[in-house]
Coordinates of C-alpha atoms and ligand atoms in Angstrom, one line a residue:
Chain A
M17 CA -30.1 -1.7 -38.8
S18 CA -29.7 -1.6 -42.5
G19 CA -31.8 -1.8 -45.6
I20 CA -31.0 -3.8 -48.7
S21 CA -31.5 -2.7 -52.2
L22 CA -31.3 -4.9 -55.3
R23 CA -31.3 -3.2 -58.6
N24 CA -31.7 -5.1 -62.0
I25 CA -29.9 -8.2 -60.7
R26 CA -29.1 -10.8 -63.3
K27 CA -27.4 -14.1 -62.5
A28 CA -26.5 -17.3 -64.4
Y29 CA -24.4 -20.1 -63.0
P30 CA -21.3 -20.9 -65.1
G31 CA -22.5 -22.8 -68.2
G32 CA -26.1 -22.7 -67.1
P33 CA -29.2 -20.7 -68.1
T34 CA -30.1 -17.4 -66.5
V35 CA -31.4 -18.1 -63.0
L36 CA -32.4 -14.5 -62.1
H37 CA -33.8 -12.1 -64.7
D38 CA -33.5 -8.4 -63.9
V39 CA -34.8 -8.6 -60.3
S40 CA -35.2 -5.4 -58.4
M41 CA -36.3 -5.0 -54.8
E42 CA -35.9 -2.7 -51.8
F43 CA -36.0 -4.0 -48.3
Q44 CA -36.5 -1.4 -45.5
P45 CA -34.6 -1.7 -42.3
G46 CA -36.4 -3.9 -39.8
E47 CA -38.7 -5.4 -42.4
F48 CA -39.7 -9.1 -42.5
I49 CA -39.5 -10.0 -46.1
V50 CA -40.5 -13.4 -47.4
I51 CA -39.5 -14.6 -50.8
V52 CA -41.8 -17.3 -52.0
G53 CA -42.0 -19.4 -55.1
P54 CA -41.9 -22.9 -56.4
S55 CA -38.7 -25.0 -56.2
G56 CA -36.0 -24.0 -58.5
C57 CA -37.3 -20.4 -59.2
G58 CA -34.1 -18.8 -57.9
K59 CA -34.9 -18.0 -54.3
S60 CA -31.8 -19.5 -52.8
T61 CA -29.7 -17.9 -55.5
L62 CA -31.1 -14.5 -54.6
L63 CA -30.4 -15.1 -50.9
R64 CA -26.8 -16.2 -51.7
L65 CA -26.3 -13.1 -53.7
I66 CA -27.3 -10.9 -50.8
A67 CA -25.0 -13.0 -48.5
G68 CA -22.1 -12.6 -50.8
L69 CA -21.7 -16.3 -51.5
E70 CA -22.5 -15.7 -55.2
R71 CA -21.7 -12.8 -57.5
A72 CA -24.2 -11.1 -59.6
D73 CA -23.6 -11.0 -63.4
A74 CA -25.3 -7.6 -63.6
G75 CA -27.0 -5.1 -61.4
E76 CA -26.3 -3.6 -58.1
I77 CA -26.6 -4.8 -54.5
K78 CA -26.6 -2.1 -51.9
I79 CA -26.5 -2.8 -48.1
A80 CA -27.1 0.1 -45.8
G81 CA -26.8 2.4 -48.8
K82 CA -23.4 1.2 -49.9
R83 CA -22.6 -0.8 -53.0
A84 CA -21.9 -4.3 -51.8
N85 CA -21.4 -6.3 -55.1
D86 CA -17.7 -6.8 -54.4
L87 CA -17.9 -7.2 -50.6
P88 CA -16.9 -10.7 -49.4
P89 CA -19.5 -12.3 -47.0
Q90 CA -17.3 -11.7 -43.9
D91 CA -17.6 -7.9 -44.4
R92 CA -21.3 -7.7 -45.0
D93 CA -22.5 -8.0 -41.4
I94 CA -25.2 -10.5 -42.3
A95 CA -26.0 -13.8 -40.6
M96 CA -27.5 -16.7 -42.6
I97 CA -29.4 -19.7 -41.6
F98 CA -28.9 -22.5 -44.1
Q99 CA -31.6 -24.9 -45.2
N100 CA -29.7 -27.9 -43.9
Y101 CA -28.4 -25.8 -40.9
A102 CA -24.7 -26.5 -41.8
L103 CA -23.7 -26.8 -38.2
Y104 CA -20.0 -27.5 -37.5
P105 CA -20.2 -31.2 -36.7
H106 CA -16.9 -31.3 -34.7
M107 CA -17.9 -28.4 -32.4
S108 CA -20.2 -28.5 -29.4
V109 CA -23.4 -26.4 -29.5
R110 CA -21.6 -23.8 -27.4
E111 CA -18.7 -23.6 -29.8
N112 CA -21.1 -23.5 -32.8
I113 CA -22.9 -20.5 -31.3
A114 CA -19.7 -18.8 -30.2
F115 CA -17.6 -19.4 -33.3
G116 CA -18.4 -16.1 -35.0
L117 CA -17.6 -14.2 -31.8
E118 CA -14.3 -16.1 -31.5
L119 CA -13.4 -15.1 -35.0
R120 CA -14.1 -11.5 -34.1
G121 CA -11.7 -11.8 -31.2
M122 CA -14.2 -11.7 -28.3
P123 CA -12.5 -13.0 -25.1
K124 CA -13.5 -16.5 -24.1
A125 CA -15.4 -15.6 -20.9
E126 CA -17.5 -13.0 -22.7
R127 CA -18.4 -15.2 -25.7
N128 CA -19.3 -18.0 -23.4
R129 CA -21.6 -15.7 -21.6
R130 CA -23.2 -14.6 -24.8
A131 CA -23.5 -18.2 -26.0
E132 CA -25.3 -19.1 -22.8
E133 CA -27.6 -16.1 -23.1
V134 CA -28.6 -17.1 -26.7
A135 CA -29.0 -20.7 -25.6
R136 CA -31.3 -19.6 -22.9
M137 CA -33.5 -17.7 -25.3
L138 CA -33.7 -20.7 -27.5
Q139 CA -34.1 -23.3 -24.7
L140 CA -30.8 -24.9 -25.7
E141 CA -29.1 -24.7 -22.3
P142 CA -29.2 -28.4 -21.5
Y143 CA -27.4 -29.2 -24.8
L144 CA -24.6 -26.7 -24.7
E145 CA -21.9 -29.3 -24.6
R146 CA -23.4 -31.7 -27.1
K147 CA -22.3 -32.1 -30.7
P148 CA -24.9 -31.5 -33.4
G149 CA -24.9 -35.2 -34.3
A150 CA -26.6 -35.8 -30.9
L151 CA -29.4 -33.4 -31.4
S152 CA -32.9 -33.7 -32.9
G153 CA -33.9 -31.9 -36.0
G154 CA -35.7 -29.2 -34.1
Q155 CA -32.8 -28.6 -31.7
R156 CA -30.4 -28.4 -34.7
Q157 CA -32.6 -25.8 -36.2
R158 CA -32.5 -23.8 -33.0
V159 CA -28.7 -24.1 -32.9
A160 CA -28.6 -22.7 -36.4
M161 CA -30.7 -19.8 -35.3
G162 CA -28.6 -19.3 -32.2
R163 CA -25.4 -19.2 -34.3
A164 CA -27.0 -16.5 -36.4
M165 CA -28.2 -14.5 -33.4
A166 CA -25.1 -14.6 -31.3
R167 CA -23.4 -11.8 -33.3
N168 CA -26.1 -9.2 -33.0
T169 CA -26.2 -8.6 -36.7
S170 CA -28.8 -6.3 -38.2
T171 CA -29.7 -8.6 -41.1
F172 CA -30.7 -12.3 -41.1
L173 CA -31.1 -14.4 -44.2
M174 CA -33.0 -17.7 -43.8
D175 CA -33.2 -20.3 -46.5
E176 CA -36.2 -22.5 -45.9
P177 CA -35.2 -22.8 -42.2
L178 CA -38.3 -24.8 -41.2
S179 CA -38.6 -27.2 -44.2
N180 CA -36.9 -30.1 -42.5
L181 CA -39.2 -30.0 -39.4
D182 CA -42.4 -31.9 -38.8
N183 CA -45.6 -30.0 -39.0
A184 CA -46.2 -29.2 -35.3
L185 CA -42.7 -28.0 -34.8
R186 CA -42.9 -25.9 -37.9
V187 CA -45.9 -24.1 -36.6
A188 CA -44.3 -23.6 -33.2
M189 CA -41.0 -22.3 -34.7
R190 CA -42.9 -20.0 -37.0
T191 CA -44.3 -18.2 -34.0
E192 CA -40.9 -18.1 -32.4
I193 CA -39.3 -16.6 -35.5
K194 CA -42.0 -13.9 -35.6
D195 CA -41.4 -13.2 -31.9
L196 CA -37.7 -13.1 -32.5
H197 CA -38.2 -10.5 -35.2
R198 CA -40.2 -8.4 -32.9
Q199 CA -37.5 -8.6 -30.2
L200 CA -34.4 -8.1 -32.4
G201 CA -36.0 -5.6 -34.8
A202 CA -33.6 -6.9 -37.4
T203 CA -34.2 -7.1 -41.2
I204 CA -35.1 -10.6 -42.0
V205 CA -35.1 -12.1 -45.5
Y206 CA -36.8 -15.4 -45.4
V207 CA -37.1 -17.8 -48.2
T208 CA -39.7 -20.5 -48.4
H209 CA -41.8 -22.4 -50.9
D210 CA -44.6 -22.6 -48.4
Q211 CA -47.4 -20.1 -49.0
T212 CA -48.7 -20.4 -45.4
E213 CA -45.3 -19.3 -44.0
A214 CA -45.2 -16.5 -46.5
L215 CA -48.6 -15.0 -45.7
S216 CA -48.3 -15.5 -41.9
L217 CA -44.7 -14.2 -41.4
A218 CA -44.1 -11.4 -43.8
D219 CA -44.4 -7.7 -43.7
R220 CA -44.0 -7.9 -47.4
V221 CA -44.0 -10.9 -49.7
A222 CA -42.0 -11.3 -52.9
V223 CA -43.5 -13.9 -55.3
M224 CA -41.0 -15.4 -57.8
K225 CA -41.3 -17.7 -60.7
D226 CA -38.6 -18.9 -63.1
G227 CA -36.2 -16.2 -62.0
H228 CA -38.7 -13.4 -62.4
L229 CA -40.1 -11.3 -59.6
L230 CA -43.9 -11.4 -60.2
Q231 CA -45.1 -9.3 -57.3
F232 CA -43.7 -7.7 -54.2
D233 CA -46.3 -6.3 -51.7
R234 CA -48.0 -6.7 -48.4
P235 CA -49.5 -10.2 -47.8
D236 CA -53.1 -9.0 -47.8
V237 CA -52.5 -7.2 -51.1
I238 CA -50.9 -10.2 -52.6
Y239 CA -53.9 -12.3 -51.6
D240 CA -56.6 -9.8 -52.5
R241 CA -55.1 -8.3 -55.6
P242 CA -52.7 -10.8 -57.0
A243 CA -50.8 -9.4 -60.0
N244 CA -51.5 -12.4 -62.2
R245 CA -53.0 -15.8 -62.4
F246 CA -49.8 -17.6 -61.1
V247 CA -49.7 -15.5 -57.9
A248 CA -53.4 -16.1 -57.3
G249 CA -52.9 -19.8 -57.7
F250 CA -49.8 -20.1 -55.7
L251 CA -51.1 -18.4 -52.6
G252 CA -54.2 -19.4 -50.7
V253 CA -55.4 -22.7 -49.2
P254 CA -57.6 -24.3 -50.4
P255 CA -56.4 -23.0 -53.8
I256 CA -58.4 -20.6 -55.9
N257 CA -60.7 -22.0 -58.6
F258 CA -60.2 -20.8 -62.1
L259 CA -63.3 -21.0 -64.4
P260 CA -63.9 -19.7 -67.9
T261 CA -66.0 -16.5 -67.5
E262 CA -68.3 -17.2 -70.3
K263 CA -69.5 -20.4 -68.6
L264 CA -70.1 -18.6 -65.3
P265 CA -73.8 -17.6 -64.8
G266 CA -74.0 -13.9 -64.0
C267 CA -71.0 -12.9 -66.0
A268 CA -72.6 -13.0 -69.3
G269 CA -72.9 -9.2 -69.4
L270 CA -69.3 -8.5 -68.9
A271 CA -67.6 -6.8 -71.8
G272 CA -64.8 -8.9 -73.3
S273 CA -65.7 -11.7 -71.0
D274 CA -64.8 -14.5 -73.4
D275 CA -61.1 -13.5 -73.0
L276 CA -61.2 -13.8 -69.3
T277 CA -60.8 -16.4 -66.6
A278 CA -62.6 -15.9 -63.3
G279 CA -60.7 -16.7 -60.1
L280 CA -63.0 -17.7 -57.3
R281 CA -61.4 -18.3 -53.9
P282 CA -63.2 -20.9 -51.8
D283 CA -64.0 -18.2 -49.2
I284 CA -66.3 -16.3 -51.6
L285 CA -68.2 -19.4 -52.5
A286 CA -71.4 -20.5 -50.6
V287 CA -72.7 -24.1 -50.8
H288 CA -76.5 -24.6 -50.8
T289 CA -78.5 -27.8 -50.7
A290 CA -81.3 -26.2 -52.7
Q291 CA -81.0 -23.8 -55.6
P292 CA -80.6 -20.3 -54.2
A293 CA -81.8 -17.0 -55.7
G294 CA -79.3 -15.3 -57.9
P295 CA -76.5 -16.8 -60.1
S296 CA -75.3 -20.2 -59.0
L297 CA -73.8 -23.4 -60.4
A298 CA -75.3 -26.8 -60.0
A299 CA -72.6 -29.1 -58.7
R300 CA -72.1 -32.8 -58.2
V301 CA -69.9 -33.6 -55.3
V302 CA -67.1 -35.9 -56.4
M303 CA -65.3 -36.1 -53.2
A304 CA -65.8 -34.6 -49.7
E305 CA -62.7 -34.2 -47.5
M306 CA -63.1 -33.7 -43.8
T307 CA -61.0 -30.8 -42.5
G308 CA -62.5 -30.6 -39.0
S309 CA -65.4 -28.2 -38.7
D310 CA -65.6 -27.9 -42.5
L311 CA -65.9 -30.1 -45.5
L312 CA -63.7 -29.6 -48.5
L313 CA -66.0 -30.4 -51.5
H314 CA -64.5 -31.2 -54.9
C315 CA -67.4 -30.7 -57.3
D316 CA -68.1 -31.1 -61.0
T317 CA -70.0 -28.2 -62.5
A318 CA -70.9 -27.1 -66.0
A319 CA -68.1 -24.6 -65.8
G320 CA -65.5 -27.1 -64.6
R321 CA -64.0 -28.6 -61.5
L322 CA -64.5 -26.5 -58.4
T323 CA -63.3 -26.7 -54.8
A324 CA -65.5 -25.2 -52.1
L325 CA -65.5 -25.2 -48.3
A326 CA -68.7 -25.7 -46.4
P327 CA -69.5 -26.0 -42.7
R328 CA -70.0 -29.7 -42.1
L329 CA -73.1 -29.4 -39.9
A330 CA -75.0 -27.0 -42.2
L331 CA -74.8 -29.5 -45.0
G332 CA -76.4 -32.4 -43.3
G333 CA -76.6 -35.6 -45.2
G334 CA -77.5 -34.3 -48.6
T335 CA -74.0 -33.8 -50.0
E336 CA -74.5 -35.5 -53.4
Q337 CA -76.1 -32.6 -55.4
V338 CA -75.5 -29.0 -54.3
W339 CA -75.6 -25.5 -55.6
I340 CA -72.7 -23.1 -55.4
S341 CA -73.2 -19.4 -55.4
Y342 CA -70.5 -16.8 -55.5
D343 CA -69.9 -13.2 -54.6
L344 CA -69.0 -11.8 -58.0
D345 CA -67.9 -8.5 -56.5
R346 CA -65.0 -10.3 -54.8
A347 CA -64.1 -12.5 -57.8
L348 CA -60.8 -12.0 -59.6
F349 CA -60.5 -11.8 -63.4
F350 CA -57.5 -12.7 -65.4
D351 CA -56.6 -12.1 -69.0
N352 CA -56.4 -15.4 -70.9
Q353 CA -53.4 -14.3 -73.0
S354 CA -51.2 -12.5 -70.6
G355 CA -52.4 -14.1 -67.3
A356 CA -52.5 -10.6 -65.8
R357 CA -55.3 -9.6 -63.4
V358 CA -57.8 -7.1 -64.9
D359 CA -59.7 -4.8 -62.6
Y360 CA -63.4 -5.3 -62.6
V361 CA -65.5 -2.5 -61.1
P362 CA -68.6 -3.8 -59.4
G363 CA -71.8 -2.0 -60.4
D364 CA -71.2 -1.0 -64.0
R365 CA -70.3 -4.6 -64.9
Q366 CA -67.5 -3.4 -67.1
I367 CA -64.0 -4.7 -67.4
R368 CA -61.4 -2.0 -67.5
Chain B
M27 CA -21.4 -57.1 -34.2
K28 CA -22.2 -60.8 -34.9
P29 CA -20.5 -63.3 -32.7
E30 CA -17.5 -64.7 -34.6
N31 CA -17.6 -68.1 -36.2
P32 CA -14.9 -70.0 -34.2
F33 CA -13.5 -71.5 -37.3
V34 CA -13.0 -68.1 -38.8
A35 CA -11.5 -66.8 -35.6
L36 CA -9.0 -69.7 -35.5
L37 CA -8.1 -69.2 -39.2
S38 CA -7.6 -65.5 -38.6
L39 CA -5.3 -66.2 -35.7
L40 CA -3.2 -68.7 -37.8
V41 CA -2.9 -66.2 -40.7
G42 CA -1.9 -63.5 -38.2
L43 CA 0.8 -65.6 -36.7
L44 CA 2.0 -66.5 -40.2
F45 CA 2.5 -62.8 -41.0
L46 CA 4.0 -62.1 -37.6
S47 CA 6.4 -65.1 -37.5
P48 CA 9.3 -63.5 -39.4
V49 CA 9.2 -60.5 -37.2
L50 CA 9.0 -62.5 -34.1
Y51 CA 11.8 -64.8 -35.3
S52 CA 14.1 -61.8 -36.0
I53 CA 13.4 -60.2 -32.7
W54 CA 14.2 -63.5 -31.0
M55 CA 17.3 -63.8 -33.0
S56 CA 18.5 -60.3 -32.0
F57 CA 18.9 -61.5 -28.4
Q58 CA 21.3 -64.3 -29.3
T59 CA 25.1 -64.0 -29.7
A60 CA 26.3 -64.9 -33.1
D61 CA 28.3 -67.9 -31.9
D62 CA 25.4 -69.4 -30.0
F63 CA 23.1 -68.7 -32.9
Y64 CA 25.3 -70.5 -35.4
A65 CA 25.9 -73.3 -32.9
G66 CA 22.2 -73.7 -32.4
R67 CA 22.2 -72.8 -28.7
V68 CA 19.6 -70.6 -27.1
T69 CA 20.8 -67.8 -24.9
F70 CA 19.8 -64.3 -24.0
T71 CA 22.0 -61.2 -24.5
L72 CA 21.7 -57.5 -25.1
D73 CA 25.1 -57.4 -26.6
N74 CA 23.9 -57.0 -30.2
Y75 CA 21.9 -53.8 -29.2
E76 CA 24.9 -52.5 -27.4
R77 CA 27.1 -53.0 -30.4
A78 CA 24.5 -51.6 -32.9
I79 CA 24.1 -48.5 -30.8
G80 CA 27.6 -48.0 -29.5
Q81 CA 30.0 -49.4 -32.1
F82 CA 27.9 -49.0 -35.2
N83 CA 26.3 -45.6 -34.5
F84 CA 22.7 -46.6 -34.7
A85 CA 21.6 -44.1 -32.2
R86 CA 22.7 -41.4 -34.6
Y87 CA 21.0 -43.0 -37.5
L88 CA 17.8 -43.3 -35.5
I89 CA 17.9 -39.6 -34.7
N90 CA 18.6 -38.8 -38.4
S91 CA 15.7 -41.0 -39.5
L92 CA 13.4 -39.4 -37.0
I93 CA 14.4 -35.9 -38.0
V94 CA 14.1 -36.6 -41.7
S95 CA 10.9 -38.6 -41.6
G96 CA 9.3 -36.3 -39.1
L97 CA 10.0 -33.2 -41.0
V98 CA 9.1 -34.7 -44.4
T99 CA 5.8 -35.8 -42.8
V100 CA 5.0 -32.4 -41.2
L101 CA 6.0 -30.4 -44.2
G102 CA 4.6 -32.8 -46.7
I103 CA 1.2 -32.8 -45.0
T104 CA 1.2 -29.1 -44.8
V105 CA 1.9 -28.6 -48.5
A106 CA -0.5 -31.3 -49.5
T107 CA -3.3 -29.9 -47.3
L108 CA -2.9 -26.4 -48.6
A109 CA -2.8 -27.6 -52.2
A110 CA -5.7 -30.0 -51.6
F111 CA -7.8 -27.1 -50.1
A112 CA -7.1 -24.9 -53.1
F113 CA -8.0 -27.7 -55.6
A114 CA -11.1 -28.8 -53.7
R115 CA -12.7 -25.4 -53.1
F116 CA -11.5 -22.8 -55.5
R117 CA -11.7 -22.3 -59.3
F118 CA -8.8 -20.4 -60.6
P119 CA -7.1 -20.0 -64.0
G120 CA -4.9 -23.1 -64.6
G121 CA -6.3 -24.9 -61.6
D122 CA -7.5 -27.9 -63.6
L123 CA -4.3 -28.1 -65.4
M124 CA -2.3 -27.9 -62.2
F125 CA -4.4 -30.6 -60.6
G126 CA -4.0 -32.8 -63.7
A127 CA -0.2 -32.3 -63.5
T128 CA -0.3 -33.3 -59.8
V129 CA -2.2 -36.5 -60.6
A130 CA 0.2 -37.2 -63.5
T131 CA 3.2 -37.3 -61.1
L132 CA 1.6 -40.4 -59.6
M133 CA 2.5 -42.2 -62.8
I134 CA 6.2 -41.2 -62.8
P135 CA 8.4 -43.8 -61.2
S136 CA 10.5 -42.1 -58.5
H137 CA 13.7 -43.4 -60.0
I138 CA 13.2 -41.2 -63.1
S139 CA 13.4 -38.1 -61.0
L140 CA 16.5 -39.3 -59.1
I141 CA 19.1 -37.8 -61.4
P142 CA 17.4 -34.5 -62.0
N143 CA 16.9 -34.1 -58.3
Y144 CA 20.5 -35.0 -57.6
L145 CA 21.7 -32.4 -60.1
T146 CA 19.4 -29.7 -58.8
L147 CA 20.5 -30.3 -55.3
A148 CA 24.1 -30.4 -56.2
K149 CA 23.8 -27.0 -57.9
A150 CA 22.0 -25.7 -54.8
G151 CA 24.8 -27.0 -52.7
L152 CA 22.4 -29.1 -50.6
L153 CA 23.9 -32.5 -51.0
D154 CA 25.1 -34.0 -47.7
T155 CA 22.6 -31.8 -45.7
Y156 CA 19.3 -32.5 -43.9
A157 CA 17.7 -30.1 -46.3
G158 CA 18.9 -32.3 -49.2
L159 CA 17.3 -35.3 -47.6
I160 CA 14.0 -33.6 -46.8
L161 CA 13.2 -31.1 -49.6
P162 CA 12.6 -33.4 -52.5
A163 CA 10.2 -35.5 -50.5
I164 CA 7.8 -32.8 -49.3
S165 CA 5.8 -32.5 -52.5
N166 CA 3.6 -35.6 -52.6
G167 CA 1.2 -35.8 -55.4
F168 CA -0.7 -38.8 -54.0
A169 CA -1.3 -37.1 -50.6
C170 CA -2.5 -34.0 -52.4
F171 CA -4.9 -36.0 -54.6
F172 CA -6.2 -38.1 -51.7
L173 CA -6.8 -35.1 -49.5
R174 CA -8.5 -33.2 -52.2
Q175 CA -10.9 -36.0 -52.9
Y176 CA -11.7 -36.3 -49.2
M177 CA -12.2 -32.6 -48.8
R178 CA -14.6 -32.5 -51.7
G179 CA -16.8 -34.8 -49.6
I180 CA -17.1 -32.2 -46.9
P181 CA -20.3 -30.2 -47.5
K182 CA -19.5 -26.8 -48.9
A183 CA -22.2 -25.3 -46.8
L184 CA -19.9 -25.7 -43.8
D185 CA -17.3 -23.4 -45.5
E186 CA -20.1 -21.0 -46.4
A187 CA -21.4 -20.9 -42.8
A188 CA -17.9 -20.2 -41.6
Y189 CA -17.5 -17.4 -44.1
M190 CA -20.8 -15.9 -42.9
D191 CA -19.5 -16.2 -39.4
G192 CA -16.6 -14.0 -40.4
A193 CA -13.8 -16.6 -41.2
T194 CA -11.0 -16.0 -43.6
H195 CA -9.9 -18.7 -46.1
L196 CA -7.2 -19.9 -43.8
Q197 CA -9.5 -19.9 -40.8
V198 CA -12.0 -22.0 -42.8
L199 CA -9.2 -24.4 -43.7
W200 CA -7.8 -24.6 -40.2
R201 CA -11.0 -24.6 -38.1
I202 CA -13.4 -26.5 -40.4
I203 CA -11.7 -28.5 -43.1
V204 CA -8.6 -29.8 -41.2
P205 CA -10.5 -31.0 -38.2
L206 CA -13.1 -32.7 -40.4
S207 CA -10.3 -34.3 -42.6
R208 CA -8.5 -35.7 -39.6
P209 CA -9.0 -39.4 -40.6
A210 CA -7.6 -38.7 -44.1
I211 CA -4.8 -36.5 -42.9
S212 CA -3.7 -39.1 -40.3
S213 CA -3.7 -41.8 -42.9
M214 CA -1.6 -39.7 -45.2
A215 CA 0.7 -38.7 -42.4
L216 CA 1.3 -42.3 -41.5
Y217 CA 1.7 -43.2 -45.2
I218 CA 4.3 -40.5 -45.8
F219 CA 6.1 -41.3 -42.6
I220 CA 6.5 -44.9 -43.4
A221 CA 7.4 -44.3 -47.0
E222 CA 10.1 -41.9 -45.9
W223 CA 11.3 -44.1 -43.1
N224 CA 11.8 -46.9 -45.6
N225 CA 13.3 -44.7 -48.2
Y226 CA 16.6 -46.1 -49.3
I227 CA 17.6 -44.9 -52.7
W228 CA 17.5 -41.2 -52.1
P229 CA 19.4 -41.1 -48.8
L230 CA 22.0 -43.4 -50.5
V231 CA 22.4 -40.9 -53.3
A232 CA 22.1 -37.6 -51.5
V233 CA 24.3 -38.3 -48.5
G234 CA 27.9 -39.4 -48.2
K235 CA 28.7 -38.3 -44.7
Q236 CA 28.2 -41.0 -42.2
D237 CA 26.8 -38.5 -39.7
L238 CA 23.8 -38.1 -41.9
Y239 CA 23.1 -41.7 -42.6
T240 CA 19.5 -42.8 -42.0
L241 CA 18.7 -46.2 -40.5
Q242 CA 18.1 -47.8 -43.8
I243 CA 21.6 -46.9 -45.0
G244 CA 23.1 -47.9 -41.8
L245 CA 21.3 -51.2 -41.9
A246 CA 22.6 -51.9 -45.4
R247 CA 26.1 -51.2 -44.3
L248 CA 25.9 -53.8 -41.5
Y249 CA 25.8 -56.6 -44.1
R250 CA 29.4 -55.7 -45.0
I251 CA 30.7 -55.6 -41.5
N252 CA 32.3 -59.1 -41.4
P253 CA 33.2 -59.8 -45.0
G254 CA 36.3 -61.7 -44.0
E255 CA 34.7 -64.6 -42.2
G256 CA 32.2 -65.1 -45.0
L257 CA 29.3 -65.0 -42.5
I258 CA 26.9 -62.2 -41.9
D259 CA 26.4 -61.4 -38.2
W260 CA 22.6 -62.0 -38.4
P261 CA 21.9 -61.4 -34.7
L262 CA 23.5 -58.0 -35.0
V263 CA 21.5 -57.2 -38.2
M264 CA 18.4 -58.3 -36.5
A265 CA 19.0 -56.1 -33.5
A266 CA 19.5 -53.1 -35.9
S267 CA 16.3 -54.1 -37.7
T268 CA 14.4 -54.2 -34.5
I269 CA 15.6 -50.6 -33.7
T270 CA 14.5 -49.7 -37.2
I271 CA 10.9 -51.0 -37.1
L272 CA 10.1 -50.1 -33.6
P273 CA 9.4 -46.3 -34.1
V274 CA 7.1 -47.1 -37.1
L275 CA 5.2 -49.5 -34.9
L276 CA 4.8 -46.9 -32.2
G277 CA 3.8 -44.3 -34.7
F278 CA 1.2 -46.5 -36.1
L279 CA -0.3 -47.2 -32.6
A280 CA -0.3 -43.4 -32.0
V281 CA -2.4 -42.5 -35.0
E282 CA -4.4 -45.7 -35.5
R283 CA -7.4 -44.5 -33.6
H284 CA -7.8 -41.5 -35.9
L285 CA -7.7 -43.5 -39.1
V286 CA -11.1 -45.0 -39.5
R287 CA -13.4 -42.6 -37.7
G288 CA -16.0 -40.8 -39.8
I289 CA -16.5 -37.3 -38.4
T290 CA -18.9 -35.7 -40.9
M291 CA -21.9 -37.3 -39.3
G292 CA -24.5 -34.7 -38.2
A293 CA -23.2 -31.9 -40.2
V294 CA -26.0 -31.7 -42.6
K295 CA -29.2 -33.5 -42.2
Ligands
ADP412 N1 -24.3 -24.1 -58.0 C1 -25.2 -24.2 -59.0 N2 -24.7 -24.4 -60.3 C2 -25.6 -24.5 -61.3 N3 -26.9 -24.3 -61.3 C3 -27.4 -24.0 -60.0 C4 -26.6 -24.0 -58.9 N4 -27.4 -23.7 -57.8 C5 -28.7 -23.6 -58.3 N5 -28.7 -23.8 -59.7 C6 -29.9 -23.8 -60.5 O1 -30.4 -22.5 -60.4 C7 -31.8 -22.6 -60.4 C8 -32.3 -21.9 -59.1 O2 -31.9 -22.6 -58.0 P1 -32.2 -22.1 -56.5 O3 -31.9 -20.7 -56.4 O4 -31.6 -23.1 -55.6 O5 -33.8 -22.3 -56.5 P2 -34.8 -22.3 -55.2 O6 -34.0 -22.0 -54.0 O7 -35.8 -21.4 -55.5 O8 -35.3 -23.7 -55.2 C9 -32.2 -24.0 -60.4 O9 -32.6 -24.3 -61.8 C10 -30.9 -24.7 -60.1 O10 -30.8 -25.9 -60.8
MG413 MG1 -33.5 -23.3 -52.3

């Protein structure tokens, strides 16, 4: 098992702008790391740097404590699952899985046994002699995983491995990957643009934007104490509501409140059919989306557009005019200029 | 496939026969004796083949042609594949310039390099040897260009997956790129083989010893066999021609099934 350390990594593709700015991260051995961020923010590039498929322009990559900047991919003992799987189309599933073992000189009988073992774990046994072209998307994805697993490496890199699958399969594979991590105990660096995957899989989440690392922490910390407005908005479904603090009843006493934006996640909002005691916003429901047991309400209020979640049955028929109250102690506040979160201490109603 | 329009099918058949007719006619002619042929009688004899092979040494020429064309094909494809891989996958100083130069050779008529090549080989003492016949033909700019274009169409992620699996550059080439380029490589192999098989000028220049003649040279000499009578022994020439085209035909049948098949399907979604 090996940890990975990135220090002040900078990368620009030839003739292009800088794609990674001064990124530093430490991955502990056996950790499940998820790198999340919008498309084009440099996630794949970062992964390819760790894999050795790209070279850093500056900074240091250490694998298992040793400098790896100049190490070719073959010598890094890392397995990678590519976004489009990159299965060898001219080889059978068996050969695809065993190829890495063959290159390392493992005798045929032994590598066949290993390929079958891996295929059993991934329920690929019936397809061992098929070519990738004759497999479904989900099966191909599992072959890609099998190819990575066959070699018993300590580190796995996965570049949006589930993004080509349909939703049900994606949820199922998510669980399998988590199980796999538990079984193998390997370090996994997992790239995705899907915030649900990030929060559900990771031991720690790295949020990136435009080549910058914005925050790197446990999923609950990222969710509860996002470093800035972007992180708060990127993670969480339904998304957080941003409202100007000065228009939010109950915040009037906050020092410096005209320079702040309040972030209210739907889970701290409560929807009432009659005006409640305490601070609340009168809201007109513009659209109500059925999500099952809940209704997702898109509302217009004096402070701006708001999305709230309400139990469908509690609301009854009167969903035109509602009142929305909020737990200010759990609200987040962001500086309007820098976007950074500012700590607000409940009780003394002061912004620090 | 749509059912063929019978009119189109008939037309195709007629055009096919039209193309085939000279070949069929010459094969038919090769089984006549010269006297019968000029007298307009129809007979059947293997005499012309016996004379071509026995008296005029065509067995030897056939072997020479097979050696030369075979080696030129194998070596030429090897060189072109290695160069194409380098041009398709690696950026190195002078790479673009070298590729440009390779493409530029396509625009140089082969006759221009005839004399320089002759002088070079003369200096190296390689005239009148197999090496002299083979070496100048193994660098093939067109094959290199063609294979490079084809290889660029193979997703680079496959190389990268192989590197992650522990492959060296040569293993990536041999285990991934070459199998996936098989249609292109087969086409180029056939093209090189036929071009070399039909090569006339260079063997004519580079070889004086009769033992090293290729079929094309031998064939050309046959026209001068019976100058006294004023008549060319056409049935004999046609028998020799049939010996000459047969291996090419067989070679084509051998690689034809590799030529048009696309193999990259299913690599990347
Ligand atoms: N091979 C390349 N050459 C030039 N620019 C590239 C290359 N690969 C990616 N980029 C650019 O680098 C940026 C980051 O890309 P990438 O790491 O793939 O982002 P992500 O995986 O987060 O979507 C993008 O702007 C992309 O256009
Ligand atoms: Mg990507």
